[in-house]
Amino acid sequence: MVEFFSKLNDALARSFIGKWFLLEGCGKPKERVGSRFTTELRAGLTTWAAMAYIISVNAAILSDTGGTCVCTRDDLCISDPDYLACQNEVRQDLITTTAAIAALSSFLMGALANLPVGLAPGLGLNAYFAYSIVGFHGSGVVSYREALAAVFLEGWLFFILSLLGLRQWLVRIMPQSLVLAVGAGIGLFIAFIGLSGGGLGVIGGDTTNFVGLGGCTPDNYVSADLVGYCKGGVLRSPTMWLGIFVGGILTVLMMLYRIRGAILIGIFIVAIISWPRPTAVTYFPHTDLGDQRFDFFKKVVTFHPINKIGNAIDYAYGKGHVWYALITFLYVDILDTTGTLYSMAKFAGLRDPVTLDFENSTIAYCVDAFSISMGALMGTSPVTAYVESATGISEGGKTGLTAMTTGFMFFISVFFSPIFASIPSWATGSALIIVGSLMIRNVIEINWDYLGDAVPAFLTLIIIPLTYNIAYGVIAGIFSYIILNGVPYILRKISCGKIVPPNYEDSEGWVIPPGSILPYWIRKLLGRTGDGGVEEEIPGSGSEEGRHDSVLGSASDPSESMHEKTEKSGSPAPQNVL
């Protein structure tokens, strides 16, 4: 069997497939050492196993908005059976949409950009879309249709920025501590969602203190209209404890022993336990909504068409709130996707240490931008690159075959939508908390030694979860950074360097990154490339490389800075999102 696979790998390496994806043995100058066809397939399956939880999690988060369902009641239709039935159909639509756009975007990333990076609707971005823009049951500043319009336009603006080479430059000019704080703040935000009613229900409402302990049974609610507000009997919900011990503790134990797809396994164990009807933790109670869910679940394998959210865009670009959402999507997504792509490219050994660019970067950014707009047409929040791709890369994935395999597995998932639609919130709540705990590690790299860096970072970190709004945290961080660093700068200039904070030398420092912002194809047209099509060395780039590595890698996750540690130890990168 070993000999058979070895011959198969050698034959495919010499074929068109090997030459296109630069497999080892293809004879091309830039063949990727160590890349083998069967290894790429295994790496793609690993990436899919690490990412597949997003199918149910994304549907759970976005369906909280109600999608295109219309509520005409003042109580946000919390107990309206017709609205809840419509919302359940939206959730089923989102199962299909999430799997479909993840399949399309991952496949294109592999086929066109030849990168081992999977894409799907991003955690954090979907939470911002759901809770800060559209709002619970449509209570936000814009409608679901208008929010999709903002995402659609964002994709095409990103496409233009990608062609002009501005995306990687924009993320590099952001102060490092703020970049780190945004990622950590989103982690807290996601964890808070996982703890609240959209997840485990450990945190509930409180009529005096706003938030408090939850987890009570429905007979202990303050009223039928205040779902999750407990008047007593907190932490007694059987579904909550099922999610904590099986979906949470068991999953973390599997991750400790590096079991591939641990998050996905934990979600499915909780879901399977919740499927039998005559139990205290069933997802299919004997109610109208429970019967409707169970009827769909019994189909097992089917194709659920996108009825409620497909091509539902309302191109209301004359409204200011739509542009508010668009600008925030642009900013957060630049930090997210750009940083993740850089991190994964370096982890796979595909980034140039001098130019700080990676192979096919322009194509990769264009694929990401195109996928964002296509996702909006399918009815979902922005698509982004996933740090879970590091699990596949650690399995040996170095080429686009890894991403194409991941995309194919998501395509298969489209036809199992009844299974994914029947995964309860208490099954995904622990996954959100675990992902948040992985993202919070960014805080250890924030510059806490200088208040001009520490206070803006802390404000960003704390305001994001407490306001349920990423934009407010980003705005608070930027404005406080400008004031706290701008005033000392002005005083230092006016006093000719005499009025300076005592520990000013501990400040992080902010510089405009060196090197051209133009992509390779424009430099080629202008004749500004070096030998072999690689940009000539940038003066002074060597001294700045460490700083940029830290900034770019932390734009969405600390895996960039941790890569050198994992590289020395030989252990795979930790699973993470965003």
PDB file of N, CA and C in Angstrom, residues 39-55 102 105-107 109-110 115-120 259-264 340 344 347-348 384-410 413 573-577:
ATOM      1  N   THR A  39      -0.747  13.620   0.838  1.00  0.00           N
ATOM      2  CA  THR A  39      -0.592  14.446   2.037  1.00  0.00           C
ATOM      3  C   THR A  39      -1.505  15.658   1.973  1.00  0.00           C
ATOM      4  N   GLU A  40      -1.640  16.247   0.785  1.00  0.00           N
ATOM      5  CA  GLU A  40      -2.518  17.401   0.609  1.00  0.00           C
ATOM      6  C   GLU A  40      -3.973  17.030   0.885  1.00  0.00           C
ATOM      7  N   LEU A  41      -4.375  15.838   0.436  1.00  0.00           N
ATOM      8  CA  LEU A  41      -5.763  15.407   0.682  1.00  0.00           C
ATOM      9  C   LEU A  41      -6.013  15.231   2.178  1.00  0.00           C
ATOM     10  N   ARG A  42      -5.067  14.603   2.867  1.00  0.00           N
ATOM     11  CA  ARG A  42      -5.226  14.423   4.314  1.00  0.00           C
ATOM     12  C   ARG A  42      -5.256  15.768   5.026  1.00  0.00           C
ATOM     13  N   ALA A  43      -4.424  16.689   4.589  1.00  0.00           N
ATOM     14  CA  ALA A  43      -4.397  18.019   5.208  1.00  0.00           C
ATOM     15  C   ALA A  43      -5.728  18.746   4.982  1.00  0.00           C
ATOM     16  N   GLY A  44      -6.312  18.591   3.785  1.00  0.00           N
ATOM     17  CA  GLY A  44      -7.591  19.225   3.504  1.00  0.00           C
ATOM     18  C   GLY A  44      -8.709  18.678   4.375  1.00  0.00           C
ATOM     19  N   LEU A  45      -8.709  17.367   4.601  1.00  0.00           N
ATOM     20  CA  LEU A  45      -9.708  16.773   5.488  1.00  0.00           C
ATOM     21  C   LEU A  45      -9.538  17.281   6.915  1.00  0.00           C
ATOM     22  N   THR A  46      -8.299  17.445   7.334  1.00  0.00           N
ATOM     23  CA  THR A  46      -8.031  17.949   8.681  1.00  0.00           C
ATOM     24  C   THR A  46      -8.531  19.382   8.836  1.00  0.00           C
ATOM     25  N   THR A  47      -8.267  20.205   7.822  1.00  0.00           N
ATOM     26  CA  THR A  47      -8.744  21.591   7.872  1.00  0.00           C
ATOM     27  C   THR A  47     -10.256  21.635   7.928  1.00  0.00           C
ATOM     28  N   TRP A  48     -10.912  20.806   7.120  1.00  0.00           N
ATOM     29  CA  TRP A  48     -12.384  20.771   7.135  1.00  0.00           C
ATOM     30  C   TRP A  48     -12.901  20.348   8.511  1.00  0.00           C
ATOM     31  N   ALA A  49     -12.273  19.332   9.098  1.00  0.00           N
ATOM     32  CA  ALA A  49     -12.715  18.874  10.413  1.00  0.00           C
ATOM     33  C   ALA A  49     -12.588  19.970  11.458  1.00  0.00           C
ATOM     34  N   ALA A  50     -11.541  20.802  11.313  1.00  0.00           N
ATOM     35  CA  ALA A  50     -11.344  21.900  12.266  1.00  0.00           C
ATOM     36  C   ALA A  50     -12.301  23.060  12.011  1.00  0.00           C
ATOM     37  N   MET A  51     -12.742  23.209  10.757  1.00  0.00           N
ATOM     38  CA  MET A  51     -13.586  24.346  10.386  1.00  0.00           C
ATOM     39  C   MET A  51     -15.075  24.043  10.371  1.00  0.00           C
ATOM     40  N   ALA A  52     -15.452  22.770  10.269  1.00  0.00           N
ATOM     41  CA  ALA A  52     -16.844  22.419   9.961  1.00  0.00           C
ATOM     42  C   ALA A  52     -17.844  22.907  10.998  1.00  0.00           C
ATOM     43  N   TYR A  53     -17.385  23.177  12.220  1.00  0.00           N
ATOM     44  CA  TYR A  53     -18.311  23.674  13.236  1.00  0.00           C
ATOM     45  C   TYR A  53     -18.959  24.995  12.834  1.00  0.00           C
ATOM     46  N   ILE A  54     -18.304  25.734  11.903  1.00  0.00           N
ATOM     47  CA  ILE A  54     -18.849  27.040  11.527  1.00  0.00           C
ATOM     48  C   ILE A  54     -20.196  26.908  10.837  1.00  0.00           C
ATOM     49  N   ILE A  55     -20.490  25.746  10.264  1.00  0.00           N
ATOM     50  CA  ILE A  55     -21.773  25.559   9.574  1.00  0.00           C
ATOM     51  C   ILE A  55     -22.918  25.771  10.546  1.00  0.00           C
ATOM     52  N   ALA A 102     -18.604  28.372   1.847  1.00  0.00           N
ATOM     53  CA  ALA A 102     -17.320  27.841   2.301  1.00  0.00           C
ATOM     54  C   ALA A 102     -16.730  26.914   1.239  1.00  0.00           C
ATOM     55  N   SER A 105     -15.585  29.328  -1.847  1.00  0.00           N
ATOM     56  CA  SER A 105     -14.441  30.198  -1.555  1.00  0.00           C
ATOM     57  C   SER A 105     -13.169  29.386  -1.306  1.00  0.00           C
ATOM     58  N   SER A 106     -13.274  28.283  -0.568  1.00  0.00           N
ATOM     59  CA  SER A 106     -12.092  27.460  -0.301  1.00  0.00           C
ATOM     60  C   SER A 106     -11.570  26.828  -1.584  1.00  0.00           C
ATOM     61  N   PHE A 107     -12.474  26.350  -2.425  1.00  0.00           N
ATOM     62  CA  PHE A 107     -12.068  25.729  -3.690  1.00  0.00           C
ATOM     63  C   PHE A 107     -11.364  26.736  -4.594  1.00  0.00           C
ATOM     64  N   MET A 109      -9.812  29.497  -3.654  1.00  0.00           N
ATOM     65  CA  MET A 109      -8.527  29.865  -3.057  1.00  0.00           C
ATOM     66  C   MET A 109      -7.457  28.833  -3.410  1.00  0.00           C
ATOM     67  N   GLY A 110      -7.832  27.570  -3.385  1.00  0.00           N
ATOM     68  CA  GLY A 110      -6.872  26.537  -3.724  1.00  0.00           C
ATOM     69  C   GLY A 110      -6.557  26.480  -5.207  1.00  0.00           C
ATOM     70  N   LEU A 115      -3.004  28.279  -2.434  1.00  0.00           N
ATOM     71  CA  LEU A 115      -2.685  28.424  -1.015  1.00  0.00           C
ATOM     72  C   LEU A 115      -3.493  27.409  -0.207  1.00  0.00           C
ATOM     73  N   PRO A 116      -2.922  26.824   0.842  1.00  0.00           N
ATOM     74  CA  PRO A 116      -3.626  25.822   1.659  1.00  0.00           C
ATOM     75  C   PRO A 116      -4.491  26.463   2.739  1.00  0.00           C
ATOM     76  N   VAL A 117      -5.342  27.389   2.339  1.00  0.00           N
ATOM     77  CA  VAL A 117      -6.117  28.193   3.292  1.00  0.00           C
ATOM     78  C   VAL A 117      -7.604  28.016   3.026  1.00  0.00           C
ATOM     79  N   GLY A 118      -8.360  27.632   4.041  1.00  0.00           N
ATOM     80  CA  GLY A 118      -9.802  27.510   3.933  1.00  0.00           C
ATOM     81  C   GLY A 118     -10.495  28.821   4.282  1.00  0.00           C
ATOM     82  N   LEU A 119     -11.640  29.063   3.638  1.00  0.00           N
ATOM     83  CA  LEU A 119     -12.420  30.269   3.889  1.00  0.00           C
ATOM     84  C   LEU A 119     -13.857  29.897   4.229  1.00  0.00           C
ATOM     85  N   ALA A 120     -14.502  30.757   5.003  1.00  0.00           N
ATOM     86  CA  ALA A 120     -15.902  30.581   5.390  1.00  0.00           C
ATOM     87  C   ALA A 120     -16.356  31.883   6.039  1.00  0.00           C
ATOM     88  N   ILE A 259      -6.356  15.876  19.402  1.00  0.00           N
ATOM     89  CA  ILE A 259      -7.260  15.082  18.574  1.00  0.00           C
ATOM     90  C   ILE A 259      -7.844  15.989  17.506  1.00  0.00           C
ATOM     91  N   ARG A 260      -7.622  15.641  16.239  1.00  0.00           N
ATOM     92  CA  ARG A 260      -8.068  16.480  15.145  1.00  0.00           C
ATOM     93  C   ARG A 260      -9.595  16.597  15.135  1.00  0.00           C
ATOM     94  N   GLY A 261     -10.076  17.808  14.897  1.00  0.00           N
ATOM     95  CA  GLY A 261     -11.518  18.031  14.829  1.00  0.00           C
ATOM     96  C   GLY A 261     -12.201  17.933  16.172  1.00  0.00           C
ATOM     97  N   ALA A 262     -11.482  18.251  17.264  1.00  0.00           N
ATOM     98  CA  ALA A 262     -12.039  18.100  18.614  1.00  0.00           C
ATOM     99  C   ALA A 262     -13.290  18.947  18.802  1.00  0.00           C
ATOM    100  N   ILE A 263     -13.273  20.175  18.301  1.00  0.00           N
ATOM    101  CA  ILE A 263     -14.442  21.050  18.448  1.00  0.00           C
ATOM    102  C   ILE A 263     -15.642  20.460  17.728  1.00  0.00           C
ATOM    103  N   LEU A 264     -15.424  19.965  16.510  1.00  0.00           N
ATOM    104  CA  LEU A 264     -16.508  19.352  15.737  1.00  0.00           C
ATOM    105  C   LEU A 264     -17.041  18.116  16.444  1.00  0.00           C
ATOM    106  N   THR A 340      -4.622  36.983   8.791  1.00  0.00           N
ATOM    107  CA  THR A 340      -4.692  35.529   8.754  1.00  0.00           C
ATOM    108  C   THR A 340      -3.947  34.967   7.555  1.00  0.00           C
ATOM    109  N   MET A 344      -0.820  32.366   7.812  1.00  0.00           N
ATOM    110  CA  MET A 344      -0.836  31.030   7.213  1.00  0.00           C
ATOM    111  C   MET A 344       0.240  30.890   6.130  1.00  0.00           C
ATOM    112  N   PHE A 347       3.474  30.325   7.940  1.00  0.00           N
ATOM    113  CA  PHE A 347       3.466  29.007   8.574  1.00  0.00           C
ATOM    114  C   PHE A 347       3.721  27.908   7.549  1.00  0.00           C
ATOM    115  N   ALA A 348       3.219  28.123   6.321  1.00  0.00           N
ATOM    116  CA  ALA A 348       3.430  27.155   5.246  1.00  0.00           C
ATOM    117  C   ALA A 348       4.758  27.374   4.531  1.00  0.00           C
ATOM    118  N   THR A 384     -14.131  35.065   5.305  1.00  0.00           N
ATOM    119  CA  THR A 384     -12.756  35.391   5.665  1.00  0.00           C
ATOM    120  C   THR A 384     -11.910  34.125   5.702  1.00  0.00           C
ATOM    121  N   ALA A 385     -10.591  34.293   5.693  1.00  0.00           N
ATOM    122  CA  ALA A 385      -9.669  33.164   5.824  1.00  0.00           C
ATOM    123  C   ALA A 385      -9.671  32.675   7.267  1.00  0.00           C
ATOM    124  N   TYR A 386      -9.469  31.374   7.461  1.00  0.00           N
ATOM    125  CA  TYR A 386      -9.553  30.760   8.784  1.00  0.00           C
ATOM    126  C   TYR A 386      -8.190  30.308   9.288  1.00  0.00           C
ATOM    127  N   VAL A 387      -7.917  30.646  10.540  1.00  0.00           N
ATOM    128  CA  VAL A 387      -6.670  30.227  11.160  1.00  0.00           C
ATOM    129  C   VAL A 387      -6.661  28.720  11.396  1.00  0.00           C
ATOM    130  N   GLU A 388      -7.837  28.077  11.397  1.00  0.00           N
ATOM    131  CA  GLU A 388      -7.883  26.615  11.465  1.00  0.00           C
ATOM    132  C   GLU A 388      -7.134  25.970  10.316  1.00  0.00           C
ATOM    133  N   SER A 389      -6.850  26.743   9.282  1.00  0.00           N
ATOM    134  CA  SER A 389      -6.034  26.220   8.181  1.00  0.00           C
ATOM    135  C   SER A 389      -4.678  25.754   8.684  1.00  0.00           C
ATOM    136  N   ALA A 390      -4.229  26.298   9.821  1.00  0.00           N
ATOM    137  CA  ALA A 390      -2.953  25.882  10.399  1.00  0.00           C
ATOM    138  C   ALA A 390      -2.958  24.405  10.767  1.00  0.00           C
ATOM    139  N   THR A 391      -4.134  23.847  11.087  1.00  0.00           N
ATOM    140  CA  THR A 391      -4.189  22.424  11.413  1.00  0.00           C
ATOM    141  C   THR A 391      -3.861  21.586  10.181  1.00  0.00           C
ATOM    142  N   GLY A 392      -4.382  22.001   9.016  1.00  0.00           N
ATOM    143  CA  GLY A 392      -4.061  21.291   7.784  1.00  0.00           C
ATOM    144  C   GLY A 392      -2.617  21.489   7.370  1.00  0.00           C
ATOM    145  N   ILE A 393      -2.112  22.706   7.542  1.00  0.00           N
ATOM    146  CA  ILE A 393      -0.710  22.982   7.196  1.00  0.00           C
ATOM    147  C   ILE A 393       0.211  22.151   8.081  1.00  0.00           C
ATOM    148  N   SER A 394      -0.137  22.020   9.357  1.00  0.00           N
ATOM    149  CA  SER A 394       0.685  21.210  10.254  1.00  0.00           C
ATOM    150  C   SER A 394       0.649  19.730   9.883  1.00  0.00           C
ATOM    151  N   GLU A 395      -0.380  19.312   9.119  1.00  0.00           N
ATOM    152  CA  GLU A 395      -0.456  17.943   8.623  1.00  0.00           C
ATOM    153  C   GLU A 395       0.334  17.770   7.330  1.00  0.00           C
ATOM    154  N   GLY A 396       0.952  18.854   6.853  1.00  0.00           N
ATOM    155  CA  GLY A 396       1.776  18.771   5.660  1.00  0.00           C
ATOM    156  C   GLY A 396       1.225  19.491   4.456  1.00  0.00           C
ATOM    157  N   GLY A 397       0.086  20.178   4.587  1.00  0.00           N
ATOM    158  CA  GLY A 397      -0.509  20.891   3.465  1.00  0.00           C
ATOM    159  C   GLY A 397       0.320  22.100   3.070  1.00  0.00           C
ATOM    160  N   LYS A 398       0.698  22.172   1.801  1.00  0.00           N
ATOM    161  CA  LYS A 398       1.507  23.285   1.322  1.00  0.00           C
ATOM    162  C   LYS A 398       0.966  23.909   0.044  1.00  0.00           C
ATOM    163  N   THR A 399      -0.024  23.298  -0.585  1.00  0.00           N
ATOM    164  CA  THR A 399      -0.516  23.781  -1.873  1.00  0.00           C
ATOM    165  C   THR A 399      -2.025  23.978  -1.837  1.00  0.00           C
ATOM    166  N   GLY A 400      -2.552  24.443  -2.962  1.00  0.00           N
ATOM    167  CA  GLY A 400      -3.988  24.675  -3.070  1.00  0.00           C
ATOM    168  C   GLY A 400      -4.826  23.415  -3.048  1.00  0.00           C
ATOM    169  N   LEU A 401      -4.203  22.248  -3.240  1.00  0.00           N
ATOM    170  CA  LEU A 401      -4.960  21.003  -3.156  1.00  0.00           C
ATOM    171  C   LEU A 401      -5.575  20.816  -1.772  1.00  0.00           C
ATOM    172  N   THR A 402      -4.897  21.315  -0.764  1.00  0.00           N
ATOM    173  CA  THR A 402      -5.442  21.249   0.597  1.00  0.00           C
ATOM    174  C   THR A 402      -6.747  22.029   0.691  1.00  0.00           C
ATOM    175  N   ALA A 403      -6.745  23.258   0.201  1.00  0.00           N
ATOM    176  CA  ALA A 403      -7.946  24.093   0.250  1.00  0.00           C
ATOM    177  C   ALA A 403      -9.050  23.524  -0.640  1.00  0.00           C
ATOM    178  N   MET A 404      -8.695  22.970  -1.787  1.00  0.00           N
ATOM    179  CA  MET A 404      -9.701  22.389  -2.672  1.00  0.00           C
ATOM    180  C   MET A 404     -10.366  21.180  -2.030  1.00  0.00           C
ATOM    181  N   THR A 405      -9.596  20.375  -1.307  1.00  0.00           N
ATOM    182  CA  THR A 405     -10.180  19.246  -0.582  1.00  0.00           C
ATOM    183  C   THR A 405     -11.133  19.737   0.498  1.00  0.00           C
ATOM    184  N   THR A 406     -10.723  20.782   1.203  1.00  0.00           N
ATOM    185  CA  THR A 406     -11.602  21.381   2.214  1.00  0.00           C
ATOM    186  C   THR A 406     -12.902  21.866   1.573  1.00  0.00           C
ATOM    187  N   GLY A 407     -12.787  22.536   0.426  1.00  0.00           N
ATOM    188  CA  GLY A 407     -13.975  23.010  -0.279  1.00  0.00           C
ATOM    189  C   GLY A 407     -14.877  21.882  -0.713  1.00  0.00           C
ATOM    190  N   PHE A 408     -14.303  20.784  -1.192  1.00  0.00           N
ATOM    191  CA  PHE A 408     -15.108  19.635  -1.616  1.00  0.00           C
ATOM    192  C   PHE A 408     -15.879  19.048  -0.444  1.00  0.00           C
ATOM    193  N   MET A 409     -15.255  18.975   0.728  1.00  0.00           N
ATOM    194  CA  MET A 409     -15.944  18.443   1.898  1.00  0.00           C
ATOM    195  C   MET A 409     -17.094  19.355   2.337  1.00  0.00           C
ATOM    196  N   PHE A 410     -16.911  20.660   2.208  1.00  0.00           N
ATOM    197  CA  PHE A 410     -18.021  21.577   2.511  1.00  0.00           C
ATOM    198  C   PHE A 410     -19.153  21.398   1.502  1.00  0.00           C
ATOM    199  N   SER A 413     -21.213  18.661   2.545  1.00  0.00           N
ATOM    200  CA  SER A 413     -22.004  19.052   3.717  1.00  0.00           C
ATOM    201  C   SER A 413     -23.309  19.736   3.343  1.00  0.00           C
ATOM    202  N   ALA A 573       0.378  23.906  15.023  1.00  0.00           N
ATOM    203  CA  ALA A 573      -0.166  25.169  15.506  1.00  0.00           C
ATOM    204  C   ALA A 573      -1.478  24.946  16.222  1.00  0.00           C
ATOM    205  N   PRO A 574      -1.808  25.773  17.198  1.00  0.00           N
ATOM    206  CA  PRO A 574      -3.074  25.628  17.907  1.00  0.00           C
ATOM    207  C   PRO A 574      -4.240  25.980  17.011  1.00  0.00           C
ATOM    208  N   GLN A 575      -5.389  25.345  17.263  1.00  0.00           N
ATOM    209  CA  GLN A 575      -6.583  25.691  16.503  1.00  0.00           C
ATOM    210  C   GLN A 575      -7.101  27.030  16.974  1.00  0.00           C
ATOM    211  N   ASN A 576      -7.545  27.806  16.037  1.00  0.00           N
ATOM    212  CA  ASN A 576      -8.069  29.119  16.372  1.00  0.00           C
ATOM    213  C   ASN A 576      -8.911  29.605  15.213  1.00  0.00           C
ATOM    214  N   VAL A 577      -9.641  30.750  15.490  1.00  0.00           N
ATOM    215  CA  VAL A 577     -10.476  31.318  14.460  1.00  0.00           C
ATOM    216  C   VAL A 577     -10.158  32.783  14.359  1.00  0.00           C
TER     217      VAL A 577
END
